[in-house]
Amino acid sequence: MSAIAFAPNSPTKFLVASWDRKLYSYDISSGSSGNNLVNTYGHRAPVLDVCFGDNDDEAFTAGMDWVVNK
């Protein structure tokens, strides 16, 4: 893990940037009883940072490939 960002409007949603070239999206609203991983997004290089955009459904990542992704 290289970075984590919590959603600005949903306290149960967060994103995790990782050195394994993936961005992980989690929602822990179901508690510990279920699978909290919502989605995984692959990148060409390790993801170093992540932040949310204008809302909880928009995110930006920056990685070792020198690219900012939306």
mmCIF file with all atom_site columns, C-alpha atoms in Angstrom:
data_model
loop_
_atom_site.group_PDB
_atom_site.id
_atom_site.type_symbol
_atom_site.label_atom_id
_atom_site.label_alt_id
_atom_site.label_comp_id
_atom_site.label_asym_id
_atom_site.label_entity_id
_atom_site.label_seq_id
_atom_site.pdbx_PDB_ins_code
_atom_site.Cartn_x
_atom_site.Cartn_y
_atom_site.Cartn_z
_atom_site.occupancy
_atom_site.B_iso_or_equiv
_atom_site.pdbx_formal_charge
_atom_site.auth_seq_id
_atom_site.auth_comp_id
_atom_site.auth_asym_id
_atom_site.auth_atom_id
_atom_site.pdbx_PDB_model_num
ATOM 1  C CA . MET A 1 1  ? 0.000   0.000  0.000   1.00 0.00 ? 1  MET A CA 1
ATOM 2  C CA . SER A 1 2  ? 1.333   3.415  -0.918  1.00 0.00 ? 2  SER A CA 1
ATOM 3  C CA . ALA A 1 3  ? -1.664  5.681  -0.194  1.00 0.00 ? 3  ALA A CA 1
ATOM 4  C CA . ILE A 1 4  ? -5.208  5.664  1.133   1.00 0.00 ? 4  ILE A CA 1
ATOM 5  C CA . ALA A 1 5  ? -8.026  8.175  0.565   1.00 0.00 ? 5  ALA A CA 1
ATOM 6  C CA . PHE A 1 6  ? -11.366 8.336  2.340   1.00 0.00 ? 6  PHE A CA 1
ATOM 7  C CA . ALA A 1 7  ? -14.461 9.485  0.453   1.00 0.00 ? 7  ALA A CA 1
ATOM 8  C CA . PRO A 1 8  ? -15.471 13.062 1.284   1.00 0.00 ? 8  PRO A CA 1
ATOM 9  C CA . ASN A 1 9  ? -19.185 12.277 1.690   1.00 0.00 ? 9  ASN A CA 1
ATOM 10 C CA . SER A 1 10 ? -19.357 8.561  2.529   1.00 0.00 ? 10 SER A CA 1
ATOM 11 C CA . PRO A 1 11 ? -17.485 7.549  5.682   1.00 0.00 ? 11 PRO A CA 1
ATOM 12 C CA . THR A 1 12 ? -17.588 3.884  4.652   1.00 0.00 ? 12 THR A CA 1
ATOM 13 C CA . LYS A 1 13 ? -15.850 4.246  1.263   1.00 0.00 ? 13 LYS A CA 1
ATOM 14 C CA . PHE A 1 14 ? -12.122 4.457  0.688   1.00 0.00 ? 14 PHE A CA 1
ATOM 15 C CA . LEU A 1 15 ? -9.478  3.859  -1.991  1.00 0.00 ? 15 LEU A CA 1
ATOM 16 C CA . VAL A 1 16 ? -6.098  2.175  -1.626  1.00 0.00 ? 16 VAL A CA 1
ATOM 17 C CA . ALA A 1 17 ? -3.198  2.792  -4.025  1.00 0.00 ? 17 ALA A CA 1
ATOM 18 C CA . SER A 1 18 ? -0.708  -0.044 -4.225  1.00 0.00 ? 18 SER A CA 1
ATOM 19 C CA . TRP A 1 19 ? 2.755   -0.960 -5.447  1.00 0.00 ? 19 TRP A CA 1
ATOM 20 C CA . ASP A 1 20 ? 1.227   -4.022 -7.151  1.00 0.00 ? 20 ASP A CA 1
ATOM 21 C CA . ARG A 1 21 ? -0.042  -1.681 -9.942  1.00 0.00 ? 21 ARG A CA 1
ATOM 22 C CA . LYS A 1 22 ? -3.647  -1.675 -8.711  1.00 0.00 ? 22 LYS A CA 1
ATOM 23 C CA . LEU A 1 23 ? -6.141  0.686  -7.158  1.00 0.00 ? 23 LEU A CA 1
ATOM 24 C CA . TYR A 1 24 ? -8.550  -0.958 -4.740  1.00 0.00 ? 24 TYR A CA 1
ATOM 25 C CA . SER A 1 25 ? -12.001 0.438  -3.965  1.00 0.00 ? 25 SER A CA 1
ATOM 26 C CA . TYR A 1 26 ? -13.610 -0.584 -0.672  1.00 0.00 ? 26 TYR A CA 1
ATOM 27 C CA . ASP A 1 27 ? -16.972 0.001  0.988   1.00 0.00 ? 27 ASP A CA 1
ATOM 28 C CA . ILE A 1 28 ? -17.197 -1.198 4.570   1.00 0.00 ? 28 ILE A CA 1
ATOM 29 C CA . SER A 1 29 ? -20.876 -0.319 5.057   1.00 0.00 ? 29 SER A CA 1
ATOM 30 C CA . SER A 1 30 ? -21.722 -4.023 5.318   1.00 0.00 ? 30 SER A CA 1
ATOM 31 C CA . GLY A 1 31 ? -19.397 -4.357 8.319   1.00 0.00 ? 31 GLY A CA 1
ATOM 32 C CA . SER A 1 32 ? -16.987 -7.225 8.698   1.00 0.00 ? 32 SER A CA 1
ATOM 33 C CA . SER A 1 33 ? -19.534 -9.857 7.624   1.00 0.00 ? 33 SER A CA 1
ATOM 34 C CA . GLY A 1 34 ? -19.104 -9.471 3.875   1.00 0.00 ? 34 GLY A CA 1
ATOM 35 C CA . ASN A 1 35 ? -16.586 -8.842 1.128   1.00 0.00 ? 35 ASN A CA 1
ATOM 36 C CA . ASN A 1 36 ? -15.758 -5.143 1.382   1.00 0.00 ? 36 ASN A CA 1
ATOM 37 C CA . LEU A 1 37 ? -13.733 -4.960 -1.858  1.00 0.00 ? 37 LEU A CA 1
ATOM 38 C CA . VAL A 1 38 ? -15.902 -3.245 -4.478  1.00 0.00 ? 38 VAL A CA 1
ATOM 39 C CA . ASN A 1 39 ? -13.548 -3.081 -7.454  1.00 0.00 ? 39 ASN A CA 1
ATOM 40 C CA . THR A 1 40 ? -9.928  -3.287 -8.574  1.00 0.00 ? 40 THR A CA 1
ATOM 41 C CA . TYR A 1 41 ? -8.431  -1.091 -11.283 1.00 0.00 ? 41 TYR A CA 1
ATOM 42 C CA . GLY A 1 42 ? -5.187  -2.114 -12.973 1.00 0.00 ? 42 GLY A CA 1
ATOM 43 C CA . HIS A 1 43 ? -2.465  0.346  -13.947 1.00 0.00 ? 43 HIS A CA 1
ATOM 44 C CA . ARG A 1 44 ? 0.699   0.073  -16.043 1.00 0.00 ? 44 ARG A CA 1
ATOM 45 C CA . ALA A 1 45 ? 3.002   0.891  -13.113 1.00 0.00 ? 45 ALA A CA 1
ATOM 46 C CA . PRO A 1 46 ? 2.831   1.096  -9.313  1.00 0.00 ? 46 PRO A CA 1
ATOM 47 C CA . VAL A 1 47 ? 0.181   3.530  -8.058  1.00 0.00 ? 47 VAL A CA 1
ATOM 48 C CA . LEU A 1 48 ? 1.762   6.020  -5.659  1.00 0.00 ? 48 LEU A CA 1
ATOM 49 C CA . ASP A 1 49 ? -1.130  8.315  -4.748  1.00 0.00 ? 49 ASP A CA 1
ATOM 50 C CA . VAL A 1 50 ? -4.903  8.570  -4.959  1.00 0.00 ? 50 VAL A CA 1
ATOM 51 C CA . CYS A 1 51 ? -7.514  11.215 -4.190  1.00 0.00 ? 51 CYS A CA 1
ATOM 52 C CA . PHE A 1 52 ? -11.219 11.690 -4.693  1.00 0.00 ? 52 PHE A CA 1
ATOM 53 C CA . GLY A 1 53 ? -12.519 14.244 -7.181  1.00 0.00 ? 53 GLY A CA 1
ATOM 54 C CA . ASP A 1 54 ? -15.715 16.290 -7.018  1.00 0.00 ? 54 ASP A CA 1
ATOM 55 C CA . ASN A 1 55 ? -17.706 13.440 -5.479  1.00 0.00 ? 55 ASN A CA 1
ATOM 56 C CA . ASP A 1 56 ? -17.428 9.914  -4.090  1.00 0.00 ? 56 ASP A CA 1
ATOM 57 C CA . ASP A 1 57 ? -17.611 8.390  -7.584  1.00 0.00 ? 57 ASP A CA 1
ATOM 58 C CA . GLU A 1 58 ? -14.635 10.239 -9.086  1.00 0.00 ? 58 GLU A CA 1
ATOM 59 C CA . ALA A 1 59 ? -11.000 9.511  -8.320  1.00 0.00 ? 59 ALA A CA 1
ATOM 60 C CA . PHE A 1 60 ? -7.542  10.440 -9.577  1.00 0.00 ? 60 PHE A CA 1
ATOM 61 C CA . THR A 1 61 ? -4.405  8.333  -9.356  1.00 0.00 ? 61 THR A CA 1
ATOM 62 C CA . ALA A 1 62 ? -0.742  9.086  -9.958  1.00 0.00 ? 62 ALA A CA 1
ATOM 63 C CA . GLY A 1 63 ? 1.914   6.478  -10.431 1.00 0.00 ? 63 GLY A CA 1
ATOM 64 C CA . MET A 1 64 ? 5.398   5.535  -11.487 1.00 0.00 ? 64 MET A CA 1
ATOM 65 C CA . ASP A 1 65 ? 4.345   5.735  -15.148 1.00 0.00 ? 65 ASP A CA 1
ATOM 66 C CA . TRP A 1 66 ? 4.279   9.567  -14.806 1.00 0.00 ? 66 TRP A CA 1
ATOM 67 C CA . VAL A 1 67 ? 0.561   9.658  -15.649 1.00 0.00 ? 67 VAL A CA 1
ATOM 68 C CA . VAL A 1 68 ? -2.419  11.047 -13.749 1.00 0.00 ? 68 VAL A CA 1
ATOM 69 C CA . ASN A 1 69 ? -5.475  8.862  -14.357 1.00 0.00 ? 69 ASN A CA 1
ATOM 70 C CA . LYS A 1 70 ? -9.103  9.726  -13.795 1.00 0.00 ? 70 LYS A CA 1
#
